[in-house]
Structure formats: C-alpha cells, structure tokens
Amino acid sequence: MAEENFLSQVPAASALFLREDEVRRGIEFLFFAHASLWRSIDARLVEKDLGRAHYRALYFIARQPGLTISDLLALLGITKQSLGRVIKELEGNEMLTTRPGNRDRRQKELRLTEDGRTTEAAVFALLRDTMSRAYTQAGQQAVTGFWQVSEALVPARDRKRIAALGKNPA
C-alpha cells in the first residue's frame, strides 16, 4: 500500500513562512485535510441516517457527559435552531437523552444513550485510524507543531473550554 511507504512531498517551511504563498499553502492544506478527514466517516454516518452536525454533537457529548445545551452551542458555534434540530433528531433516534441540570433546573443536560455511545465510538474509530495514520507518517515533532498551530488559530477565550474537554468537572 502506498500509504505504508509515505514520504512527504511538502517542503520544509521557509524562514519566510509569513509570505502569502506559504500562508496560502497552509490554508489549502487545512481545507483539503478537513475535507478528507470528514469524508473518512461519511459512509458510516449515512448508514445511521446521520450528518456531520449530528456526529459533532455526539462527539462533544461523549467527551463531556452532562454537557448543557448552552455549552454545546458555544462549542459548535451554530445557531439554537440548528442545534435544536440536531438534538431532536438524536433524541428521536434514541441516541441522546436530556434532563434538567443538577445545579440549574432550567438548563438541559445532554447524555448519550447506549446506542449513542456505540455509534459515536464506531465513528470515532474511523477518525482515530485516519488521524493515527497521519500522525505516524508525520512524526511526533510535526504532530506537536500541528497542535500548536491549531491552538493558535483558536481564539484565546475558547482555549480553556477546549482544554477542559474529556476532564471531569470539578
């Protein structure tokens, strides 16, 4: 398989990495990498009659069970109307349950059902395999650089929220 003998065709970043050509190259890699990553799961989502927005919700709820609707809205950066449709469909497919919040009964906490957890895990396995292949091909230093660039693209006010994903609330 060609991927097993991967040799990057990307030249080293120039010392002039802020020039337009280098910035455009980075943006193009982001566009194509993002599209390729999501295409790796599209067939599995179609099998479950889900879209990418459904999976993004499943993913973040799996990372933080009990996540509130307002917190999920902030993570996803979508409208209440769009999220409402996604939540309703996931509840209808019995992948998600909502319940009043422990601290504030007006808040709705989101939790995956067994089917929701199974679906999220199966789709995540595809993403994990795709990312693992890329990480292996690029190497540890490149992965660290990728994380650093990705973090720098995230507004400072959102970094703490992202860092808290997957950790139990205090």
PDB file of C-alpha atoms in Angstrom:
ATOM      1  CA  MET A   1       0.000   0.000   0.000  1.00  0.00           C
ATOM      2  CA  ALA A   2       1.360   3.415  -0.947  1.00  0.00           C
ATOM      3  CA  GLU A   3       0.475   4.952   2.422  1.00  0.00           C
ATOM      4  CA  GLU A   4       2.751   2.491   4.241  1.00  0.00           C
ATOM      5  CA  ASN A   5       5.744   3.960   2.384  1.00  0.00           C
ATOM      6  CA  PHE A   6       4.630   7.554   2.794  1.00  0.00           C
ATOM      7  CA  LEU A   7       7.233  10.171   2.024  1.00  0.00           C
ATOM      8  CA  SER A   8       6.007  13.712   2.447  1.00  0.00           C
ATOM      9  CA  GLN A   9       6.205  15.889  -0.628  1.00  0.00           C
ATOM     10  CA  VAL A  10       5.842  19.028   1.470  1.00  0.00           C
ATOM     11  CA  PRO A  11       8.997  21.145   1.505  1.00  0.00           C
ATOM     12  CA  ALA A  12      10.262  22.457   4.807  1.00  0.00           C
ATOM     13  CA  ALA A  13       8.646  25.711   5.830  1.00  0.00           C
ATOM     14  CA  SER A  14      10.598  28.674   4.584  1.00  0.00           C
ATOM     15  CA  ALA A  15      12.170  31.110   7.012  1.00  0.00           C
ATOM     16  CA  LEU A  16       9.781  33.494   5.263  1.00  0.00           C
ATOM     17  CA  PHE A  17       6.738  31.458   6.334  1.00  0.00           C
ATOM     18  CA  LEU A  18       4.549  34.561   6.639  1.00  0.00           C
ATOM     19  CA  ARG A  19       4.724  35.286   2.911  1.00  0.00           C
ATOM     20  CA  GLU A  20       1.467  34.952   1.014  1.00  0.00           C
ATOM     21  CA  ASP A  21       2.487  31.754  -0.822  1.00  0.00           C
ATOM     22  CA  GLU A  22       3.303  29.968   2.442  1.00  0.00           C
ATOM     23  CA  VAL A  23       0.126  31.180   4.171  1.00  0.00           C
ATOM     24  CA  ARG A  24      -1.938  30.079   1.166  1.00  0.00           C
ATOM     25  CA  ARG A  25      -0.244  26.662   1.237  1.00  0.00           C
ATOM     26  CA  GLY A  26      -1.231  26.268   4.892  1.00  0.00           C
ATOM     27  CA  ILE A  27      -4.829  27.290   4.230  1.00  0.00           C
ATOM     28  CA  GLU A  28      -5.037  24.874   1.308  1.00  0.00           C
ATOM     29  CA  PHE A  29      -3.729  22.012   3.445  1.00  0.00           C
ATOM     30  CA  LEU A  30      -6.343  22.883   6.095  1.00  0.00           C
ATOM     31  CA  PHE A  31      -9.148  22.847   3.501  1.00  0.00           C
ATOM     32  CA  PHE A  32      -8.120  19.546   1.939  1.00  0.00           C
ATOM     33  CA  ALA A  33      -7.199  17.819   5.204  1.00  0.00           C
ATOM     34  CA  HIS A  34     -10.522  18.822   6.771  1.00  0.00           C
ATOM     35  CA  ALA A  35     -12.470  17.531   3.763  1.00  0.00           C
ATOM     36  CA  SER A  36     -10.523  14.273   3.696  1.00  0.00           C
ATOM     37  CA  LEU A  37     -10.977  13.663   7.417  1.00  0.00           C
ATOM     38  CA  TRP A  38     -14.755  14.130   7.233  1.00  0.00           C
ATOM     39  CA  ARG A  39     -15.054  12.032   4.068  1.00  0.00           C
ATOM     40  CA  SER A  40     -13.484   9.170   6.021  1.00  0.00           C
ATOM     41  CA  ILE A  41     -16.666   8.950   8.146  1.00  0.00           C
ATOM     42  CA  ASP A  42     -19.400   9.991   5.726  1.00  0.00           C
ATOM     43  CA  ALA A  43     -20.381   6.442   4.690  1.00  0.00           C
ATOM     44  CA  ARG A  44     -20.756   5.337   8.330  1.00  0.00           C
ATOM     45  CA  LEU A  45     -22.878   8.405   9.094  1.00  0.00           C
ATOM     46  CA  VAL A  46     -25.150   7.678   6.116  1.00  0.00           C
ATOM     47  CA  GLU A  47     -25.637   4.108   7.413  1.00  0.00           C
ATOM     48  CA  LYS A  48     -27.012   5.602  10.627  1.00  0.00           C
ATOM     49  CA  ASP A  49     -29.005   8.322   8.806  1.00  0.00           C
ATOM     50  CA  LEU A  50     -26.836  10.984  10.432  1.00  0.00           C
ATOM     51  CA  GLY A  51     -25.000  14.032   9.160  1.00  0.00           C
ATOM     52  CA  ARG A  52     -21.776  15.631  10.231  1.00  0.00           C
ATOM     53  CA  ALA A  53     -23.586  18.003  12.610  1.00  0.00           C
ATOM     54  CA  HIS A  54     -25.109  15.000  14.394  1.00  0.00           C
ATOM     55  CA  TYR A  55     -21.692  13.432  14.842  1.00  0.00           C
ATOM     56  CA  ARG A  56     -20.140  16.648  16.112  1.00  0.00           C
ATOM     57  CA  ALA A  57     -22.844  16.793  18.796  1.00  0.00           C
ATOM     58  CA  LEU A  58     -22.357  13.112  19.675  1.00  0.00           C
ATOM     59  CA  TYR A  59     -18.593  13.617  19.865  1.00  0.00           C
ATOM     60  CA  PHE A  60     -18.700  16.539  22.295  1.00  0.00           C
ATOM     61  CA  ILE A  61     -21.400  14.984  24.465  1.00  0.00           C
ATOM     62  CA  ALA A  62     -19.328  11.782  24.652  1.00  0.00           C
ATOM     63  CA  ARG A  63     -16.310  13.862  25.692  1.00  0.00           C
ATOM     64  CA  GLN A  64     -18.299  15.644  28.392  1.00  0.00           C
ATOM     65  CA  PRO A  65     -21.426  13.778  29.534  1.00  0.00           C
ATOM     66  CA  GLY A  66     -23.893  16.185  31.140  1.00  0.00           C
ATOM     67  CA  LEU A  67     -22.860  18.986  28.802  1.00  0.00           C
ATOM     68  CA  THR A  68     -25.584  21.619  28.694  1.00  0.00           C
ATOM     69  CA  ILE A  69     -27.247  22.792  25.527  1.00  0.00           C
ATOM     70  CA  SER A  70     -25.766  26.274  26.006  1.00  0.00           C
ATOM     71  CA  ASP A  71     -22.260  24.812  26.413  1.00  0.00           C
ATOM     72  CA  LEU A  72     -22.722  22.680  23.295  1.00  0.00           C
ATOM     73  CA  LEU A  73     -23.914  25.747  21.383  1.00  0.00           C
ATOM     74  CA  ALA A  74     -20.735  27.554  22.397  1.00  0.00           C
ATOM     75  CA  LEU A  75     -18.520  24.625  21.363  1.00  0.00           C
ATOM     76  CA  LEU A  76     -20.174  24.107  17.998  1.00  0.00           C
ATOM     77  CA  GLY A  77     -20.695  27.764  17.142  1.00  0.00           C
ATOM     78  CA  ILE A  78     -24.061  27.107  15.479  1.00  0.00           C
ATOM     79  CA  THR A  79     -27.499  28.617  15.913  1.00  0.00           C
ATOM     80  CA  LYS A  80     -30.021  27.431  18.508  1.00  0.00           C
ATOM     81  CA  GLN A  81     -32.341  26.478  15.673  1.00  0.00           C
ATOM     82  CA  SER A  82     -29.723  24.255  14.007  1.00  0.00           C
ATOM     83  CA  LEU A  83     -28.763  22.621  17.285  1.00  0.00           C
ATOM     84  CA  GLY A  84     -32.425  22.160  18.211  1.00  0.00           C
ATOM     85  CA  ARG A  85     -32.996  20.166  15.028  1.00  0.00           C
ATOM     86  CA  VAL A  86     -29.913  18.008  15.665  1.00  0.00           C
ATOM     87  CA  ILE A  87     -30.887  17.344  19.312  1.00  0.00           C
ATOM     88  CA  LYS A  88     -34.469  16.489  18.346  1.00  0.00           C
ATOM     89  CA  GLU A  89     -33.296  14.016  15.683  1.00  0.00           C
ATOM     90  CA  LEU A  90     -30.760  12.382  18.009  1.00  0.00           C
ATOM     91  CA  GLU A  91     -33.446  12.023  20.693  1.00  0.00           C
ATOM     92  CA  GLY A  92     -35.826  10.589  18.076  1.00  0.00           C
ATOM     93  CA  ASN A  93     -33.157   8.036  17.088  1.00  0.00           C
ATOM     94  CA  GLU A  94     -32.733   7.206  20.782  1.00  0.00           C
ATOM     95  CA  MET A  95     -29.075   8.216  20.801  1.00  0.00           C
ATOM     96  CA  LEU A  96     -29.452  11.048  23.273  1.00  0.00           C
ATOM     97  CA  THR A  97     -31.384  11.935  26.398  1.00  0.00           C
ATOM     98  CA  THR A  98     -31.903  15.305  28.029  1.00  0.00           C
ATOM     99  CA  ARG A  99     -32.641  16.023  31.667  1.00  0.00           C
ATOM    100  CA  PRO A 100     -32.837  19.068  33.882  1.00  0.00           C
ATOM    101  CA  GLY A 101     -29.476  20.260  35.182  1.00  0.00           C
ATOM    102  CA  ASN A 102     -28.260  19.373  38.670  1.00  0.00           C
ATOM    103  CA  ARG A 103     -27.265  22.940  39.521  1.00  0.00           C
ATOM    104  CA  ASP A 104     -29.810  24.826  37.459  1.00  0.00           C
ATOM    105  CA  ARG A 105     -33.057  23.005  36.655  1.00  0.00           C
ATOM    106  CA  ARG A 106     -33.644  25.388  33.722  1.00  0.00           C
ATOM    107  CA  GLN A 107     -30.553  24.025  31.972  1.00  0.00           C
ATOM    108  CA  LYS A 108     -30.839  20.824  29.957  1.00  0.00           C
ATOM    109  CA  GLU A 109     -28.031  18.316  30.403  1.00  0.00           C
ATOM    110  CA  LEU A 110     -27.226  16.049  27.477  1.00  0.00           C
ATOM    111  CA  ARG A 111     -26.204  12.405  27.769  1.00  0.00           C
ATOM    112  CA  LEU A 112     -25.715   9.704  25.193  1.00  0.00           C
ATOM    113  CA  THR A 113     -27.741   6.514  25.362  1.00  0.00           C
ATOM    114  CA  GLU A 114     -26.046   3.157  24.859  1.00  0.00           C
ATOM    115  CA  ASP A 115     -26.809   3.372  21.128  1.00  0.00           C
ATOM    116  CA  GLY A 116     -25.438   6.919  21.036  1.00  0.00           C
ATOM    117  CA  ARG A 117     -22.227   5.829  22.768  1.00  0.00           C
ATOM    118  CA  THR A 118     -21.851   2.847  20.423  1.00  0.00           C
ATOM    119  CA  THR A 119     -22.426   4.989  17.332  1.00  0.00           C
ATOM    120  CA  GLU A 120     -20.042   7.709  18.484  1.00  0.00           C
ATOM    121  CA  ALA A 121     -17.357   5.126  19.296  1.00  0.00           C
ATOM    122  CA  ALA A 122     -17.686   3.416  15.899  1.00  0.00           C
ATOM    123  CA  VAL A 123     -17.413   6.685  14.004  1.00  0.00           C
ATOM    124  CA  PHE A 124     -14.597   7.897  16.250  1.00  0.00           C
ATOM    125  CA  ALA A 125     -12.664   4.695  15.474  1.00  0.00           C
ATOM    126  CA  LEU A 126     -12.625   5.718  11.799  1.00  0.00           C
ATOM    127  CA  LEU A 127     -11.424   9.229  12.665  1.00  0.00           C
ATOM    128  CA  ARG A 128      -8.839   7.838  15.086  1.00  0.00           C
ATOM    129  CA  ASP A 129      -7.470   5.493  12.421  1.00  0.00           C
ATOM    130  CA  THR A 130      -7.243   8.312   9.877  1.00  0.00           C
ATOM    131  CA  MET A 131      -5.530  10.669  12.337  1.00  0.00           C
ATOM    132  CA  SER A 132      -3.234   7.909  13.628  1.00  0.00           C
ATOM    133  CA  ARG A 133      -2.000   7.156  10.105  1.00  0.00           C
ATOM    134  CA  ALA A 134      -1.309  10.837   9.504  1.00  0.00           C
ATOM    135  CA  TYR A 135       0.400  11.233  12.903  1.00  0.00           C
ATOM    136  CA  THR A 136       2.568   8.164  12.260  1.00  0.00           C
ATOM    137  CA  GLN A 137       3.570   9.426   8.832  1.00  0.00           C
ATOM    138  CA  ALA A 138       4.357  12.940  10.042  1.00  0.00           C
ATOM    139  CA  GLY A 139       6.126  12.083  13.312  1.00  0.00           C
ATOM    140  CA  GLN A 140       5.998  13.432  16.843  1.00  0.00           C
ATOM    141  CA  GLN A 141       7.545  16.834  16.131  1.00  0.00           C
ATOM    142  CA  ALA A 142       5.103  17.506  13.300  1.00  0.00           C
ATOM    143  CA  VAL A 143       2.165  16.482  15.491  1.00  0.00           C
ATOM    144  CA  THR A 144       3.307  18.913  18.170  1.00  0.00           C
ATOM    145  CA  GLY A 145       3.621  21.648  15.546  1.00  0.00           C
ATOM    146  CA  PHE A 146       0.158  20.812  14.204  1.00  0.00           C
ATOM    147  CA  TRP A 147      -1.320  21.102  17.691  1.00  0.00           C
ATOM    148  CA  GLN A 148       0.482  24.405  18.273  1.00  0.00           C
ATOM    149  CA  VAL A 149      -0.725  25.941  15.015  1.00  0.00           C
ATOM    150  CA  SER A 150      -4.254  24.630  15.618  1.00  0.00           C
ATOM    151  CA  GLU A 151      -4.291  26.058  19.134  1.00  0.00           C
ATOM    152  CA  ALA A 152      -3.044  29.421  17.850  1.00  0.00           C
ATOM    153  CA  LEU A 153      -5.953  29.512  15.381  1.00  0.00           C
ATOM    154  CA  VAL A 154      -8.456  29.178  18.258  1.00  0.00           C
ATOM    155  CA  PRO A 155      -9.412  32.463  19.954  1.00  0.00           C
ATOM    156  CA  ALA A 156      -7.758  32.735  23.385  1.00  0.00           C
ATOM    157  CA  ARG A 157     -11.166  32.958  25.104  1.00  0.00           C
ATOM    158  CA  ASP A 158     -12.080  29.448  23.804  1.00  0.00           C
ATOM    159  CA  ARG A 159      -8.849  27.604  24.640  1.00  0.00           C
ATOM    160  CA  LYS A 160      -9.747  26.903  28.286  1.00  0.00           C
ATOM    161  CA  ARG A 161     -13.086  25.356  27.231  1.00  0.00           C
ATOM    162  CA  ILE A 162     -11.295  23.125  24.729  1.00  0.00           C
ATOM    163  CA  ALA A 163      -8.624  22.119  27.236  1.00  0.00           C
ATOM    164  CA  ALA A 164     -11.379  21.025  29.655  1.00  0.00           C
ATOM    165  CA  LEU A 165     -12.927  18.526  27.220  1.00  0.00           C
ATOM    166  CA  GLY A 166     -12.697  14.964  28.446  1.00  0.00           C
ATOM    167  CA  LYS A 167     -11.954  16.025  32.014  1.00  0.00           C
ATOM    168  CA  ASN A 168     -14.401  15.548  34.856  1.00  0.00           C
ATOM    169  CA  PRO A 169     -15.881  18.847  36.044  1.00  0.00           C
ATOM    170  CA  ALA A 170     -14.541  19.918  39.421  1.00  0.00           C
TER     171      ALA A 170
END
